[in-house]
Amino acid sequence: MAAEKMALAKAINESLRRALEEDPKVLIMGEDVGRLGGVFRVTDGLQKDFGESRVIDTPLAESGIVGTAIGLALRGYRPVVEIQFDGFVFPAYDQIVTQLAKMHARSLGKVKLPVVVRIPYGGGIGAVEHHSESPEALFAHVAGLKIVSPSNASDAYWMMQQAVQSDDPVIYFEPKRRYWDKGEVDVEAIPGPLHKARVVREGTDLTLAAYGPMVKLCHEVAAAAAEEGKSLEVLDLRSVSPLDFDTIQASVEKTGRLVVVHEAPVFFGSGAEIAARITERCFYHLEAPVLRVGGFHAPYPPARLEEAYLPDLDRVLDAVDRSLAY
Amino acid sequence: MAAEKMALAKAINESLRRALEEDPKVLIMGEDVGRLGGVFRVTDGLQKDFGESRVIDTPLAESGIVGTAIGLALRGYRPVVEIQFDGFVFPAYDQIVTQLAKMHARSLGKVKLPVVVRIPYGGGIGAVEHHSESPEALFAHVAGLKIVSPSNASDAYWMMQQAVQSDDPVIYFEPKRRYWDKGEVDVEAIPGPLHKARVVREGTDLTLAAYGPMVKLCHEVAAAAAEEGKSLEVLDLRSVSPLDFDTIQASVEKTGRLVVVHEAPVFFGSGAEIAARITERCFYHLEAPVLRVGGFHAPYPPARLEEAYLPDLDRVLDAVDRSLAY
Amino acid sequence: MTVEGTAARTSRRSAGKKSGTSGTKAAGTTGTKRATRTTAKKGSGTVTAADPDLVQLLTPEGQRVKNAEYDRYVAGITPEELRGLYRDMVLTRRFDAEATALQRQGELGLWASLLGQEAAQIGSGRALNDDDYVFPTYREHGVAWCRGVDPVNLLGMFRGVNNGGWDPNSNNFHLYTIVIGSQTLHATGYAMGVAKDGADSAVIAYFGDGASSQGDVAESFTFSAVYNAPVVFFCQNNQWAISEPTERQTRVPLYQRARGYGFPGVRVDGNDVLACLAVTKWALERARAGEGPTLVEAFTYRMGAHTTSDDPTRYRSEEERLAWEAKDPILRLRRHLEAGKHADEAFFAEVEAESEALGKRVREAVRAMPDPDHFAIFENVYADGHALVDEERAQFAAYQASFADAEGV
Amino acid sequence: MTVEGTAARTSRRSAGKKSGTSGTKAAGTTGTKRATRTTAKKGSGTVTAADPDLVQLLTPEGQRVKNAEYDRYVAGITPEELRGLYRDMVLTRRFDAEATALQRQGELGLWASLLGQEAAQIGSGRALNDDDYVFPTYREHGVAWCRGVDPVNLLGMFRGVNNGGWDPNSNNFHLYTIVIGSQTLHATGYAMGVAKDGADSAVIAYFGDGASSQGDVAESFTFSAVYNAPVVFFCQNNQWAISEPTERQTRVPLYQRARGYGFPGVRVDGNDVLACLAVTKWALERARAGEGPTLVEAFTYRMGAHTTSDDPTRYRSEEERLAWEAKDPILRLRRHLEAGKHADEAFFAEVEAESEALGKRVREAVRAMPDPDHFAIFENVYADGHALVDEERAQFAAYQASFADAEGV
Ligand SMILES: Cc1ncc(C[n+]2csc(CCOP(=O)(O)OP(=O)(O)O)c2C)c(N)n1
Ligand SMILES: Cc1ncc(C[n+]2csc(CCOP(=O)(O)OP(=O)(O)O)c2C)c(N)n1
Ligand SMILES: [Mg+2]
Ligand SMILES: [Mg+2]
């Protein structure tokens, strides 16, 4: 048994290392990913061991990074690109949604673009502006992209393995405030499908659905609710595109209630899509409307306000109570 | 009475002309907006009459267009920027979501950015790739922007007047396939609020909600349904951010059923937000889940497929039937 | 008034027919006037061999001019090869004219004509080796021709049956890119990969004068310079970006842009196929020799409208067009061939016949092009599939079947 | 090992204290070592007056070098003005050191030190007229000082109480821009507006060597050239973009970038306050005279870490830092003042006392900075209001009230 306890960031690092080892076509690209090992050290040591031609410090230009990664993919490479922070992905947005997402379809399947775009995302680390955003919905609306976000070290490891192996572009959102959370990683395990949600805690009264950084919070909420005698089921969605509606549906058919939690603003966020579709699928099972807990319709606030802005135990419990009150 | 029949494109042209006349700070900027008058002739004649310093042909660089418009707004100007087609807004996406949307909040209200971004959007004109997209959801998720879309000539005229006068940035989505549709425009009218939805046809059995190009379709659907004895209420939402949930709610409380129609892909589209929030607001009034008719999770298809791709009479009627069947 | 004059000397459908699926309907219909290119007067225009910044090997009159630096790249060129270039240009122009006509007939939704840019495209296209890779815009029909892409395949996206109708790897010719400038980064990345592979091939990225303003193009200059990528940036400065003259994009000649990024830029007479061939060969050799990127600005002219939806009479003068007509790339090479007795009447007649045959083949092939199946909407969105696409496909199938059922009842 | 050495000569809180709200926690804690700037050996480094491409008016030893082109811009400078530049630099450095210390103490979440770049910032900042307008990055504390922005206000965003704590129009100093390169377009647009107004003021846009790679910066070059906008692009090439040396951004000197866009670029010794003053004045005068944009590359060095979250020992050598220490901008001017007897001990003592007072004031003001009210989240999202913001604000109020109620029970 090859299980080892490691931090989530380290798990990604190990997964990238393995990808570099196993496939000479895998490349790492981004700002400061080389000598520095990235501002979060996720690529620590990789340039040292694999050289500058495989772990590439790029010019400071996100459109250029993604655009050249596309070109490298066309040449047969499998670039794993780092965007330094969530708020800096937008200069690359055009290349991502117009080229990366659409080239496979445009070529009638002739061209594949196995590019992984890594984005550390979300708040809770007291950062300055643009360093705490959760833009996943802005990518999920776009066909041709796959969007995933691990919540723990083991998933971080395995979902990265699968993302690198995917022949589709994958946006891999890293829950940066969980980078230092440790978990068991079994590097010899056989992982389940990349886009399947997981029931991480069983319950009967209400379903909590989350991904990335909010899964841990939902665990805490479920524990707190349990003390009050409420049995909450917690889903780790893991994938935002596709969303695993089957797993959510099965849970909601059992519990009759659903609360979706994410850091991103509620308005036009993932919760909207989940609420709309699950209401359609489970119309006769729902005892209450699907409720959403997430960011407000406001720019991510300065650090001293983020505690008030971010979903927390009380905010989610409040939504649980409101749902149960129906 | 100053009412006049004119095409929707002409109504925008007249509204821009009036804005240029009434406020010397108003500018028109974009690719080919000058001598050519824009590829759709929406700015026809304006450079001739107001000169090159107010109607500005820009270099071919969308980020530059929006970025310099921001700078001009900081200097006290009120730029109305044209993006030539929906699919070409993405190079400007960073400047729009990171700067244009957030600068007012960032400055604690000290700085206002009265910039209008005009985007001809949507399909149905048999165009090549990137010329038929409906990206409104990608902007609505972002706080700090206001998103509107007129469906007829009168609204096109008045909503542009209001957008130019707004001290907030407004993304003004122009339903390009309706450019040539004529309607009465009363240039002396007193317009209602910019972000208020309008009941454009009353009905009792089901509510159809749409904006921009799909409003006309919904009228046709309602007429067809009426022949089958079904009474549909049609809402022209007019504004996507904010969405006028009060008007939708009032209608749904009456009809008990809602179908939302837009060209944009359903997944993470406007319909999701509307469905989620209306279900929350009208949980006990809804006889059926909110249904959505829109684009598929696929790139906008080549022209010869767009008829199959776009919501049409049959697709919407099918959804109406499904809703009524609950 | 005048748009898309072409040199096609045979009968064409009369103009003014408007496609029901025109990309930018607002542009309205525009008349046409037969251009009499072969009888254009000579010697006018501003670009002459005297321009020291412009590489020219053939004058508009077809005279060979010496050039110390670039002669060597076409030194061994045979009469047969010269005839080949001529044939390429004529056939490309003929194909282009046919496509314009097909648009008028409603067979295509739109067409972007390369009229006037044949020398830039054939010269650069014929400079390439088979294992070089091309990243075109939407107007590189002549380059596609050089790469052996069946011209019929170029028409799919303009007809609206697909968004890119060929396998890029079959001919090392990437799909047309419509979003201005994007492909220069793809080319740069591809070239970085070529360098990593230790291959000695090169990459060429086409773009326009308008595109030079896009941030992506600047970033491709930076990346290619920093990584010393084997890429040639081939800018066809056809003087116009739709209605905007080059002065709206830059106040100095575009080829000068390169120097500030640390690589050479050169301006070549884009209507001189020999000069385009030589300069591109030079740039490609630099790339293959590990000397990194080069910018080539081919100074040429868009003789027609921007696309069939455009009406250039709104923004430019007939005089300008006429001045450039005198520098016609095909006429120029023909004069050279005739003066040097490198071709006889039989050759010209043969090319003419070939043109006819090509036109006919294209016409027939386009008309026979079937509309795609509705379910193509759901195909190839992903390489590995996606649950939602599967679900929507199934729903769509059920929905379509419901009509059949209804009709069955 | 070494980061953020500063020249502050008075006692500082010891290092290693880690803020709980550090922006990039992963970067870990780094030790500190007092830099002994005033005793650094002289004459080392690669940039000397001998470099023909570099405008220098003061050698590292403080000697005045003649310059035919730029001398006139500082010809009339008085000893008092020289002392003023010295004072500006010392106070700026002191403020910067205080901020770094405050970050270590947990009062700030992050700090981006300008250590080493004082001359570039004070020289250019003092070249400005009141009605000129400045678009800074996040590191222009010295320029802010010149504009009269209270340094305390700069700390709000680094403390996390706001995202921009001053009224840009009060001092014609725009908010700090974090997204690399964006502000160069805002500056260009603003300058286009200045030109439209017929005003004879100018605009200056600051950015870094790393930023030079961003498409936005290239587009700002294009727009400013095409519209002949009165803007000065002031690039502080401090040799590093976080961990990446300038070679990752360009293979030729950055000032050369401008020429290819049709306007002049010049490289100035960024550690020479006089040269920065002169060159910026020249560039601003060009702008005001309607001659359009200029690129100034101030060749300098980021003596400290990128920010307090950064650990430069991972990617650069102590030798390099030491070489630049010998070119310290403050020491250089002090030597010049002393050699020319433009300042006496009393002056230096007074500046020192002022520094102390500034440090104390900043320290106290920051500690007294209150956290914003929670409802600030909903303020200023829109100028004219937005129904959803109102709804969410009301819901949030009710939610918060529910705790009060619960506690009340
Ligand atoms: C990003 C983007 N913006 C706008 C357009 C619309 N458009 C298509 S072609 C064109 C002009 C291109 O000019 P140029 O680069 O000179 O190429 P040419 O058409 O002359 O060959 C424009 C503005 C586009 N395709 N992409
Ligand atoms: C668009 C964008 N990408 C990445 C970053 C992260 N980042 C912040 S500062 C920096 C380096 C900037 O280097 P340079 O322009 O030389 O300025 P300096 O910090 O040296 O003053 C990076 C990569 C950012 N702020 N914005
Ligand atoms: Mg052009
Ligand atoms: Mg730097």
PDB file of C-alpha atoms in Angstrom, chain B residues 25 27 29 52-54 56-72 74-77 91 94-95 98-99 101 103-112 142-146 165-169 195 241-243 245-246 277 280-281, chain D residues 131 133 135 161-169 172 174-199 201 215-216 219-220 222-223 226-227 379-389 391-392 395:
ATOM      1  CA  LYS B  25     -18.758  64.276 -24.044  1.00  0.00           C
ATOM      2  CA  LEU B  27     -18.010  59.541 -28.204  1.00  0.00           C
ATOM      3  CA  MET B  29     -15.527  54.196 -30.881  1.00  0.00           C
ATOM      4  CA  GLU B  52     -13.374  62.061 -36.553  1.00  0.00           C
ATOM      5  CA  SER B  53     -12.715  63.237 -33.048  1.00  0.00           C
ATOM      6  CA  ARG B  54     -16.150  62.136 -31.821  1.00  0.00           C
ATOM      7  CA  ILE B  56     -13.498  57.228 -33.902  1.00  0.00           C
ATOM      8  CA  ASP B  57     -12.234  54.417 -36.060  1.00  0.00           C
ATOM      9  CA  THR B  58      -9.944  52.463 -33.762  1.00  0.00           C
ATOM     10  CA  PRO B  59      -7.071  50.088 -34.333  1.00  0.00           C
ATOM     11  CA  LEU B  60      -8.106  46.456 -34.578  1.00  0.00           C
ATOM     12  CA  ALA B  61      -7.727  45.590 -30.898  1.00  0.00           C
ATOM     13  CA  GLU B  62     -10.721  45.087 -28.662  1.00  0.00           C
ATOM     14  CA  SER B  63      -8.837  45.221 -25.373  1.00  0.00           C
ATOM     15  CA  GLY B  64      -7.380  48.498 -26.538  1.00  0.00           C
ATOM     16  CA  ILE B  65     -10.784  49.825 -27.478  1.00  0.00           C
ATOM     17  CA  VAL B  66     -12.334  49.122 -24.095  1.00  0.00           C
ATOM     18  CA  GLY B  67      -9.165  50.024 -22.192  1.00  0.00           C
ATOM     19  CA  THR B  68      -8.856  53.419 -23.845  1.00  0.00           C
ATOM     20  CA  ALA B  69     -12.593  53.962 -23.442  1.00  0.00           C
ATOM     21  CA  ILE B  70     -12.060  53.516 -19.714  1.00  0.00           C
ATOM     22  CA  GLY B  71      -9.319  56.123 -19.807  1.00  0.00           C
ATOM     23  CA  LEU B  72     -11.548  58.489 -21.766  1.00  0.00           C
ATOM     24  CA  LEU B  74     -11.861  58.786 -16.448  1.00  0.00           C
ATOM     25  CA  ARG B  75     -11.227  62.038 -18.291  1.00  0.00           C
ATOM     26  CA  GLY B  76     -14.947  62.816 -18.312  1.00  0.00           C
ATOM     27  CA  TYR B  77     -16.023  61.381 -21.641  1.00  0.00           C
ATOM     28  CA  PRO B  91     -10.074  39.920 -26.290  1.00  0.00           C
ATOM     29  CA  ASP B  94     -10.305  41.240 -19.142  1.00  0.00           C
ATOM     30  CA  GLN B  95     -10.705  45.001 -19.442  1.00  0.00           C
ATOM     31  CA  THR B  98     -11.598  43.369 -14.255  1.00  0.00           C
ATOM     32  CA  GLN B  99     -11.439  47.090 -14.906  1.00  0.00           C
ATOM     33  CA  ALA B 101     -16.857  46.468 -13.908  1.00  0.00           C
ATOM     34  CA  MET B 103     -13.318  50.471 -10.884  1.00  0.00           C
ATOM     35  CA  HIS B 104     -16.267  52.208  -9.315  1.00  0.00           C
ATOM     36  CA  ALA B 105     -16.170  49.892  -6.317  1.00  0.00           C
ATOM     37  CA  ARG B 106     -12.382  49.885  -6.195  1.00  0.00           C
ATOM     38  CA  SER B 107     -12.377  53.659  -5.910  1.00  0.00           C
ATOM     39  CA  LEU B 108     -15.043  53.587  -3.207  1.00  0.00           C
ATOM     40  CA  GLY B 109     -17.326  55.449  -5.564  1.00  0.00           C
ATOM     41  CA  LYS B 110     -14.881  58.183  -6.493  1.00  0.00           C
ATOM     42  CA  VAL B 111     -14.608  57.106 -10.097  1.00  0.00           C
ATOM     43  CA  LYS B 112     -17.541  56.542 -12.415  1.00  0.00           C
ATOM     44  CA  VAL B 142     -19.923  39.807 -13.098  1.00  0.00           C
ATOM     45  CA  ALA B 143     -20.959  42.452 -10.605  1.00  0.00           C
ATOM     46  CA  GLY B 144     -20.498  46.032 -11.678  1.00  0.00           C
ATOM     47  CA  LEU B 145     -21.928  45.609 -15.149  1.00  0.00           C
ATOM     48  CA  LYS B 146     -25.458  46.210 -16.289  1.00  0.00           C
ATOM     49  CA  GLN B 165     -26.934  58.484 -19.494  1.00  0.00           C
ATOM     50  CA  SER B 166     -26.155  55.735 -17.001  1.00  0.00           C
ATOM     51  CA  ASP B 167     -23.180  56.359 -14.760  1.00  0.00           C
ATOM     52  CA  ASP B 168     -22.573  52.617 -14.701  1.00  0.00           C
ATOM     53  CA  PRO B 169     -21.053  50.599 -17.503  1.00  0.00           C
ATOM     54  CA  HIS B 195     -34.132  47.622 -15.978  1.00  0.00           C
ATOM     55  CA  SER B 241     -28.567  42.354 -15.050  1.00  0.00           C
ATOM     56  CA  PRO B 242     -30.389  43.255 -12.988  1.00  0.00           C
ATOM     57  CA  LEU B 243     -33.152  40.806 -13.808  1.00  0.00           C
ATOM     58  CA  PHE B 245     -37.650  39.167 -10.754  1.00  0.00           C
ATOM     59  CA  ASP B 246     -40.623  41.082  -9.357  1.00  0.00           C
ATOM     60  CA  ARG B 277     -34.718  32.339  -8.188  1.00  0.00           C
ATOM     61  CA  GLU B 280     -37.440  30.015  -4.667  1.00  0.00           C
ATOM     62  CA  ARG B 281     -39.848  32.931  -4.866  1.00  0.00           C
TER      63      ARG B 281
ATOM     64  CA  ASP D 131      -2.296  68.939 -14.038  1.00  0.00           C
ATOM     65  CA  TYR D 133      -2.075  62.597 -14.667  1.00  0.00           C
ATOM     66  CA  PHE D 135      -1.373  55.807 -13.861  1.00  0.00           C
ATOM     67  CA  VAL D 161      -9.481  47.409   4.307  1.00  0.00           C
ATOM     68  CA  ASN D 162     -10.114  48.589   0.770  1.00  0.00           C
ATOM     69  CA  ASN D 163      -9.016  48.060  -2.837  1.00  0.00           C
ATOM     70  CA  GLY D 164      -7.938  51.627  -3.386  1.00  0.00           C
ATOM     71  CA  GLY D 165      -8.003  54.278  -0.737  1.00  0.00           C
ATOM     72  CA  TRP D 166      -7.816  57.651  -2.371  1.00  0.00           C
ATOM     73  CA  ASP D 167      -9.676  59.856  -4.803  1.00  0.00           C
ATOM     74  CA  PRO D 168      -7.710  59.660  -8.042  1.00  0.00           C
ATOM     75  CA  ASN D 169      -8.818  63.112  -9.059  1.00  0.00           C
ATOM     76  CA  ASN D 172      -4.301  63.301 -10.486  1.00  0.00           C
ATOM     77  CA  HIS D 174      -4.994  56.981 -10.371  1.00  0.00           C
ATOM     78  CA  LEU D 175      -5.557  53.975  -8.144  1.00  0.00           C
ATOM     79  CA  TYR D 176      -2.962  51.258  -8.016  1.00  0.00           C
ATOM     80  CA  THR D 177      -3.521  48.682 -10.722  1.00  0.00           C
ATOM     81  CA  ILE D 178      -2.618  45.110  -9.882  1.00  0.00           C
ATOM     82  CA  VAL D 179      -3.465  43.395 -13.143  1.00  0.00           C
ATOM     83  CA  ILE D 180      -0.270  43.749 -15.099  1.00  0.00           C
ATOM     84  CA  GLY D 181      -0.359  46.200 -17.991  1.00  0.00           C
ATOM     85  CA  SER D 182      -4.030  47.212 -17.855  1.00  0.00           C
ATOM     86  CA  GLN D 183      -3.343  50.770 -16.777  1.00  0.00           C
ATOM     87  CA  THR D 184      -1.278  51.588 -19.839  1.00  0.00           C
ATOM     88  CA  LEU D 185      -4.491  51.536 -21.868  1.00  0.00           C
ATOM     89  CA  HIS D 186      -6.310  53.678 -19.321  1.00  0.00           C
ATOM     90  CA  ALA D 187      -3.463  56.159 -19.487  1.00  0.00           C
ATOM     91  CA  THR D 188      -3.618  56.171 -23.265  1.00  0.00           C
ATOM     92  CA  GLY D 189      -7.361  56.755 -23.264  1.00  0.00           C
ATOM     93  CA  TYR D 190      -6.989  59.487 -20.704  1.00  0.00           C
ATOM     94  CA  ALA D 191      -4.316  61.106 -22.847  1.00  0.00           C
ATOM     95  CA  MET D 192      -6.569  60.876 -25.890  1.00  0.00           C
ATOM     96  CA  GLY D 193      -9.087  62.805 -23.817  1.00  0.00           C
ATOM     97  CA  VAL D 194      -6.513  65.403 -22.849  1.00  0.00           C
ATOM     98  CA  ALA D 195      -5.751  65.918 -26.515  1.00  0.00           C
ATOM     99  CA  LYS D 196      -9.450  66.206 -27.350  1.00  0.00           C
ATOM    100  CA  ASP D 197      -9.824  68.825 -24.637  1.00  0.00           C
ATOM    101  CA  GLY D 198      -6.976  70.773 -26.153  1.00  0.00           C
ATOM    102  CA  ALA D 199      -5.324  70.801 -22.742  1.00  0.00           C
ATOM    103  CA  SER D 201      -1.049  68.525 -19.850  1.00  0.00           C
ATOM    104  CA  GLY D 215      -0.747  42.465 -25.081  1.00  0.00           C
ATOM    105  CA  ASP D 216      -2.385  45.446 -23.401  1.00  0.00           C
ATOM    106  CA  GLU D 219      -2.006  47.875 -27.742  1.00  0.00           C
ATOM    107  CA  SER D 220      -1.409  51.020 -25.710  1.00  0.00           C
ATOM    108  CA  THR D 222      -0.429  51.272 -30.984  1.00  0.00           C
ATOM    109  CA  PHE D 223      -3.293  53.453 -29.812  1.00  0.00           C
ATOM    110  CA  VAL D 226      -2.018  56.273 -33.972  1.00  0.00           C
ATOM    111  CA  TYR D 227      -3.816  59.020 -32.032  1.00  0.00           C
ATOM    112  CA  GLU D 379     -21.508  49.756  -1.369  1.00  0.00           C
ATOM    113  CA  ASN D 380     -20.356  51.252  -4.638  1.00  0.00           C
ATOM    114  CA  VAL D 381     -20.884  48.128  -6.678  1.00  0.00           C
ATOM    115  CA  TYR D 382     -22.894  50.422  -8.918  1.00  0.00           C
ATOM    116  CA  ALA D 383     -23.154  54.171  -9.180  1.00  0.00           C
ATOM    117  CA  ASP D 384     -26.874  54.099  -9.908  1.00  0.00           C
ATOM    118  CA  GLY D 385     -27.865  51.081  -7.818  1.00  0.00           C
ATOM    119  CA  HIS D 386     -28.897  47.568  -8.815  1.00  0.00           C
ATOM    120  CA  ALA D 387     -31.955  45.672  -7.648  1.00  0.00           C
ATOM    121  CA  LEU D 388     -30.060  42.505  -6.820  1.00  0.00           C
ATOM    122  CA  VAL D 389     -27.507  44.320  -4.689  1.00  0.00           C
ATOM    123  CA  GLU D 391     -32.008  42.581  -2.289  1.00  0.00           C
ATOM    124  CA  GLU D 392     -28.841  40.883  -1.115  1.00  0.00           C
ATOM    125  CA  GLN D 395     -31.149  39.686   3.135  1.00  0.00           C
TER     126      GLN D 395
END
